[in-house]
Coordinates of C-alpha atoms in Angstrom, one line a residue:
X1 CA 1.1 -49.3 11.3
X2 CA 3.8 -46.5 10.3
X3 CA 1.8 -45.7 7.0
X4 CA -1.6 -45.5 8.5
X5 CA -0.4 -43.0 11.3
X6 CA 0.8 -40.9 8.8
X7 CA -2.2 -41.1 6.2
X8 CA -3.8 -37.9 6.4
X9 CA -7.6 -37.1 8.3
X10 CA -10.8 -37.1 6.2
X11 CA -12.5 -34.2 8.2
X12 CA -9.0 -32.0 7.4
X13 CA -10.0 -29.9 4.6
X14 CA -6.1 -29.5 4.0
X15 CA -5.3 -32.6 3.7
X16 CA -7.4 -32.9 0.2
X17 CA -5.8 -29.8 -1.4
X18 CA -3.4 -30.5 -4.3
X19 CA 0.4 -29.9 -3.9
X20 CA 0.5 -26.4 -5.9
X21 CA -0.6 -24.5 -3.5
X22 CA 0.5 -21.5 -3.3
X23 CA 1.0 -21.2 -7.2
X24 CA 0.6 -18.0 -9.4
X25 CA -2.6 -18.0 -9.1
X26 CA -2.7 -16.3 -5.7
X27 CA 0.5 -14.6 -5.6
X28 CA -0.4 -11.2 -6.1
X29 CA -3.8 -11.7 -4.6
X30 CA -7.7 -10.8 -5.4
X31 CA -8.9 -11.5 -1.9
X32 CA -8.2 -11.1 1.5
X33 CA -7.9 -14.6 2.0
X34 CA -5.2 -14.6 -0.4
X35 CA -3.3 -11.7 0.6
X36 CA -2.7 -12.4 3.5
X37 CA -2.8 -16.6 3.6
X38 CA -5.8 -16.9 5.9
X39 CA -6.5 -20.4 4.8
X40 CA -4.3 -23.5 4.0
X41 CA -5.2 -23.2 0.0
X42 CA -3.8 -19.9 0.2
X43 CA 0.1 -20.7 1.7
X44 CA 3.1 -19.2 0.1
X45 CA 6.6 -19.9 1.0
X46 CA 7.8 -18.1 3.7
X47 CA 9.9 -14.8 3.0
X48 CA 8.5 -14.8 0.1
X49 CA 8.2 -10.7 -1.5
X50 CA 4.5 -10.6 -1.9
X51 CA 2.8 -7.0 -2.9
X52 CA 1.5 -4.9 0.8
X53 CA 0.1 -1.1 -0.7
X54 CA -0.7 0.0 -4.6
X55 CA 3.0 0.5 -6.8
X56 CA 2.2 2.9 -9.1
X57 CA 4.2 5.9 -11.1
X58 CA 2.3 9.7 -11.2
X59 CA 4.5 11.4 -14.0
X60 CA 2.0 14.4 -13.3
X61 CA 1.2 14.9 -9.3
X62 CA -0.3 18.9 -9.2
X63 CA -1.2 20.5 -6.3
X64 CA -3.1 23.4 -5.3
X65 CA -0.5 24.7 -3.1
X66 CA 2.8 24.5 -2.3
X67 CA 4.1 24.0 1.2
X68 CA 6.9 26.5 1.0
X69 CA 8.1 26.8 4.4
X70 CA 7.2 23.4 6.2
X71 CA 7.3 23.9 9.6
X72 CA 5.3 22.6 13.2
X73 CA 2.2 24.9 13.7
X74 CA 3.0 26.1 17.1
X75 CA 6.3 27.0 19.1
X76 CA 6.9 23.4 20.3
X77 CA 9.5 22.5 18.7
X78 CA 11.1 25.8 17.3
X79 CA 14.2 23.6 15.3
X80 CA 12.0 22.2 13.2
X81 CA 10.5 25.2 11.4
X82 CA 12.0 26.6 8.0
X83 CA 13.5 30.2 8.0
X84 CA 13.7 30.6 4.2
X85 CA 10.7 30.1 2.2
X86 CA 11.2 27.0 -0.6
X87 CA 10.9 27.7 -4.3
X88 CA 8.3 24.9 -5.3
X89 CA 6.5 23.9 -8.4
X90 CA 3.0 23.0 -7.6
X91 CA 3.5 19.9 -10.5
X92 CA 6.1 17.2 -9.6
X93 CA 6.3 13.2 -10.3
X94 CA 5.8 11.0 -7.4
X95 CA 6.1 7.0 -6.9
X96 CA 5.6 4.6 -4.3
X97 CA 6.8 0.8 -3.6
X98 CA 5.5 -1.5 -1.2
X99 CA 6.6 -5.0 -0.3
X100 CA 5.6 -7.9 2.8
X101 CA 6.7 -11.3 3.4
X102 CA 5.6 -13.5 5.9
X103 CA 7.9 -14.6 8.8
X104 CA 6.2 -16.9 10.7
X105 CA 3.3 -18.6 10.8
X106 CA 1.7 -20.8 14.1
X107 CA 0.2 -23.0 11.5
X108 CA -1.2 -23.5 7.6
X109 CA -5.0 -22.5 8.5
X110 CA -4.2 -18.5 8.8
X111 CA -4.4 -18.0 12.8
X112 CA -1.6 -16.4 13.3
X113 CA 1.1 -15.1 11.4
X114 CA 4.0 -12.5 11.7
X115 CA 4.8 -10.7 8.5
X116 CA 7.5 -7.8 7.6
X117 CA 6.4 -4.7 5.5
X118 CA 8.2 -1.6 3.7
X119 CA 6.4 1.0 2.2
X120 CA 8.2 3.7 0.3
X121 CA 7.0 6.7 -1.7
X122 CA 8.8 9.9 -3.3
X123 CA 8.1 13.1 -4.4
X124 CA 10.3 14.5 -6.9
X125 CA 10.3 17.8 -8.2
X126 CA 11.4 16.6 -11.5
X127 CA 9.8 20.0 -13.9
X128 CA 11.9 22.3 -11.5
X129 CA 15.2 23.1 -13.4
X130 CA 15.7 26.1 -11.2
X131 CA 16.7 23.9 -8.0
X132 CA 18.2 21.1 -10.1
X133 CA 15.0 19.2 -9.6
X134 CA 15.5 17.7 -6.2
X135 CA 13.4 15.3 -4.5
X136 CA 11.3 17.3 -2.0
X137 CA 9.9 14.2 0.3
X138 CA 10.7 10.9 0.6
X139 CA 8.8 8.8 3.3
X140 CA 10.1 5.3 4.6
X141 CA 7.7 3.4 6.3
X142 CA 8.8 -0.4 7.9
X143 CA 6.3 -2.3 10.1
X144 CA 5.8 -5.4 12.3
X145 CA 2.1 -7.3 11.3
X146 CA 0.5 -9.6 13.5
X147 CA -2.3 -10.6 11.7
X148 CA -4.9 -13.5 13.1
X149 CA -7.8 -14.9 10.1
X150 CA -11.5 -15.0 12.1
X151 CA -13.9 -15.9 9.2
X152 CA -16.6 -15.0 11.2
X153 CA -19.7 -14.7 9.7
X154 CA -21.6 -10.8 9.8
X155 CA -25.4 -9.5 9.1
X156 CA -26.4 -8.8 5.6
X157 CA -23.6 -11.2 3.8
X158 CA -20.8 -9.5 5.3
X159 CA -17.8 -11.3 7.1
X160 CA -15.2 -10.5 9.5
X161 CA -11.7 -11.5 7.6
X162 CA -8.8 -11.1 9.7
X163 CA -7.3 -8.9 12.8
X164 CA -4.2 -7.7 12.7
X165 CA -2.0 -5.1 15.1
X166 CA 1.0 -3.7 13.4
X167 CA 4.1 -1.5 14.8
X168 CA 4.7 1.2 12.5
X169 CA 7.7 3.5 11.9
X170 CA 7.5 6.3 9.3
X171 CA 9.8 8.9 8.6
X172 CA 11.4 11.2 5.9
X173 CA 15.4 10.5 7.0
X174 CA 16.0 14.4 6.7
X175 CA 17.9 16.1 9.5
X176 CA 16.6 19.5 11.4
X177 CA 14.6 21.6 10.4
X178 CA 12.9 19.1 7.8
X179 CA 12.7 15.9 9.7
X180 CA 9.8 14.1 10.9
X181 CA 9.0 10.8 11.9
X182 CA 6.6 9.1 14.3
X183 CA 6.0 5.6 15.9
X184 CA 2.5 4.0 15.8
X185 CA 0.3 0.6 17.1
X186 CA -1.9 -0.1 14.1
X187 CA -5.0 -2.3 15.0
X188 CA -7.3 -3.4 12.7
X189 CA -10.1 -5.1 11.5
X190 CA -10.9 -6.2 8.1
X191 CA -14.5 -6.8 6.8
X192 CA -15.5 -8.5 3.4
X193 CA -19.0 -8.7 1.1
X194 CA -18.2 -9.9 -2.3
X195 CA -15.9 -7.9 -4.1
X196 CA -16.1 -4.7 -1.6
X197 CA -13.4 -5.1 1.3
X198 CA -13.6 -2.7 4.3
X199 CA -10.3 -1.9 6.6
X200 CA -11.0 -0.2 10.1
X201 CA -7.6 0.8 11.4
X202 CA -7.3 2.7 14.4
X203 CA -4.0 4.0 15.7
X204 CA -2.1 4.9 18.6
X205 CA 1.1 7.1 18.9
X206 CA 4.4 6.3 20.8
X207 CA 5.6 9.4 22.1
X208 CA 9.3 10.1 21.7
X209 CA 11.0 10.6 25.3
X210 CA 13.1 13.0 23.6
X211 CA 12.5 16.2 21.1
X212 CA 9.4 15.8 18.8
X213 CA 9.6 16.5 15.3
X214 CA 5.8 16.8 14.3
X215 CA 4.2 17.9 17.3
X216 CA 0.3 17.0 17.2
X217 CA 0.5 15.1 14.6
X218 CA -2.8 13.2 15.1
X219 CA -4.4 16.3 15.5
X220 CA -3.8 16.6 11.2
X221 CA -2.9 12.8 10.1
X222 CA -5.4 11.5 12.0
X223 CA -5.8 8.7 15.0
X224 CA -7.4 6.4 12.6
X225 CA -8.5 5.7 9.0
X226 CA -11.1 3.2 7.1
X227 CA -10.3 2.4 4.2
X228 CA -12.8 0.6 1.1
X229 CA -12.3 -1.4 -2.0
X230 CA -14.3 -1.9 -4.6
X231 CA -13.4 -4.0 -7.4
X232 CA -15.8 -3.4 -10.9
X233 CA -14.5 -6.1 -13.2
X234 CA -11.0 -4.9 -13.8
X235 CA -11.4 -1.5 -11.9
X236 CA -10.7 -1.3 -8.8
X237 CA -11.7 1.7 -6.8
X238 CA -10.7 3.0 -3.0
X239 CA -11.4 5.5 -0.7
X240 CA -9.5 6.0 2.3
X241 CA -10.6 8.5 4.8
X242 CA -8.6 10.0 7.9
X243 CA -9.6 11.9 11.3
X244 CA -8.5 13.4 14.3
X245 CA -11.0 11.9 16.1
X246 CA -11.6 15.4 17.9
X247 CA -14.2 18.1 17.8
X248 CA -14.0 21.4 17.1
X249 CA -11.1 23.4 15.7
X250 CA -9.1 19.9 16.0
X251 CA -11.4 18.1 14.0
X252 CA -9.5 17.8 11.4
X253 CA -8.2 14.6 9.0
X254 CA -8.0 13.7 4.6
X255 CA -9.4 11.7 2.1
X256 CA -7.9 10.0 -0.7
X257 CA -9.6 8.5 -3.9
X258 CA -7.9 6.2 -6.1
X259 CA -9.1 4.4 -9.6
X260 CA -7.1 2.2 -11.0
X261 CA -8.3 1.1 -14.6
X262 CA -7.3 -1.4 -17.4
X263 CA -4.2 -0.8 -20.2
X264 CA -2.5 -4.2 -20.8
X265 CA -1.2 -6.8 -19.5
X266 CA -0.5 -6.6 -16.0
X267 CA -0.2 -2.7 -16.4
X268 CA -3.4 0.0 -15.3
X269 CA -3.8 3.9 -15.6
X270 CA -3.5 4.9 -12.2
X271 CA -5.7 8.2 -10.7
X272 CA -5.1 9.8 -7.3
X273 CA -7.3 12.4 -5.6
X274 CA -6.5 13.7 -2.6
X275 CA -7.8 16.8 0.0
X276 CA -7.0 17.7 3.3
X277 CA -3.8 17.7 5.7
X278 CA -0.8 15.2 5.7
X279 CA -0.4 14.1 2.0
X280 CA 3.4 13.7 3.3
X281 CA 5.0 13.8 6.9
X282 CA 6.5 16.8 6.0
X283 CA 2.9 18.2 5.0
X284 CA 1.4 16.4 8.1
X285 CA -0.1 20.2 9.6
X286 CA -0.7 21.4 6.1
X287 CA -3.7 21.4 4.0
X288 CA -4.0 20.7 0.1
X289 CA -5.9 19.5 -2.6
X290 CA -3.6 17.2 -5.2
X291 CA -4.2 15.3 -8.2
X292 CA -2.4 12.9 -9.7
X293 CA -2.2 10.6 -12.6
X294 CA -0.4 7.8 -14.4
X295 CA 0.0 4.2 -13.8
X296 CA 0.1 1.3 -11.3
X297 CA 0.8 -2.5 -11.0
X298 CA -0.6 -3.2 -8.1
X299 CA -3.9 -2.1 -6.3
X300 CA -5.6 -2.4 -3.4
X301 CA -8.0 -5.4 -3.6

């Protein structure tokens, strides 16, 4: 009687996967599914460092100018505004890293699951000998990721992947005048067709009770994004747009393209395009148009 209770149910897709799971084979992860575990074939021990965001290396990141005297926009918060101007090379090298692990998960099917994210990137003004080639802007960026798989079936071959609502803290760790930081609820939604993913991720601020570092912030970075993927073969290309949300002279927001495409191995050529305001928190009020190229081992897929 003991082994039949245990003996596993027929209509349990599960129960008739093989052991591996969770192999090699999904670790870094071509689909959604696999990203971020939605199904049972798709588990990976917990804590587990899995990839979050692209990790890539820009030896040449030019811009087409140079934010010399960082600083809020209006007189809200005066402390925050640089007196002396910065001497700044438009060309510097800049990096990112980005890391999750899942924490917990309600069960093996994907519905829900708490993961732990840190997303890092640097600019470093490496070809500037005259200021000992300091690194102008590093942002640290932890969240919180609630994520819930749907699989619910859309019009025109599309499906609805996952939910998920995040609590997000960025910052650049700088003291006054040069630090910024904010506090965000990140919902969002995640659609799917083939090899073309779409991300709808709308946004809401925590305001500080205290002094603010960026005032208006979403007025430049944006109260949402949507981000697409497109994988071509062994390319993968993605476009991530950003906006206010407002009209008039407060419509305002970015857009980022990024190609990654074949070298060797696991390692790609990496481009980065980017126009409009908040490239960095401490460029969050500041328009630019930057490119940047070199190479990446991971992507958005």
């Amino acid at each position: 009687m003991a082994a039949a209770a245990s003996t596993p149910r027929v209509d349990d897709p599960c129960s008739r996967l093989p052991e591996a799971s969770g192999s090699a084979r999904n670790y870094l992860g071509s689909t959604l599914s696999e990203r971020w575990e939605l199904s049972c074939r798709d588990q990976m021990p917990r804590f587990l460092p899995r990839p979050h965001r692209p990790v890539y290396l820009l030896p040449v990141s030019w811009t087409s100018r140079s934010n010399r005297s960082p600083g809020p926009a209006s007189s809200e918060s005066p402390d925050n505004g640089v007196v002396q101007a910065l001497d700044l090379d438009k060309n510097e090298a800049k990096f990112q890293i980005s890391l999750k692990s899942k924490i917990w998960a309600l069960d093996d099917h994907g519905t829900f699951s708490v993961w732990g994210a840190y997303t890092q990137n640097s600019r470093w003004q490496v070809y500037n000998g005259r200021e000992s080639r300091p690194f102008r802007e590093t942002n640290y960026e932890p969240e919180l990721i609630l994520t819930h798989g749907t699989d619910v079936g859309l019009p025109f071959g599309w499906k609805a992947s996952m939910v998920s609502l995040s609590f997000n803290h960025q910052s650049n760790g700088r003291a006054v005048p040069l630090s910024r930081s904010w506090n965000r609820l990140i919902g969002e939604l995640s659609l799917e067709r083939g090899e073309t993913t779409v991300s709808l991720r709308p946004w809401w601020r925590i305001l500080n009770t205290g002094s603010d570092d960026n005032p208006g912030i979403q007025d430049y970075a944006g109260r949402g994004e949507v981000l697409v993927t497109q994988k071509l073969g062994r390319h993968v290309l993605a476009l991530t747009a950003r906006h206010s949300l407002k009209g008039g002279d407060r419509s305002r927001g970015s857009a980022q393209l990024e190609w990654a495409f074949p070298i060797g191995g696991g390692l790609h050529g990496y481009l980065q395009l980017f126009s409009g305001y908040g490239e960095s928190l401490i460029d969050y009020n500041f328009r630019e148009s930057r490119i940047g190229l070199g190479v990446s081992v991971v992507e958005w897929r």
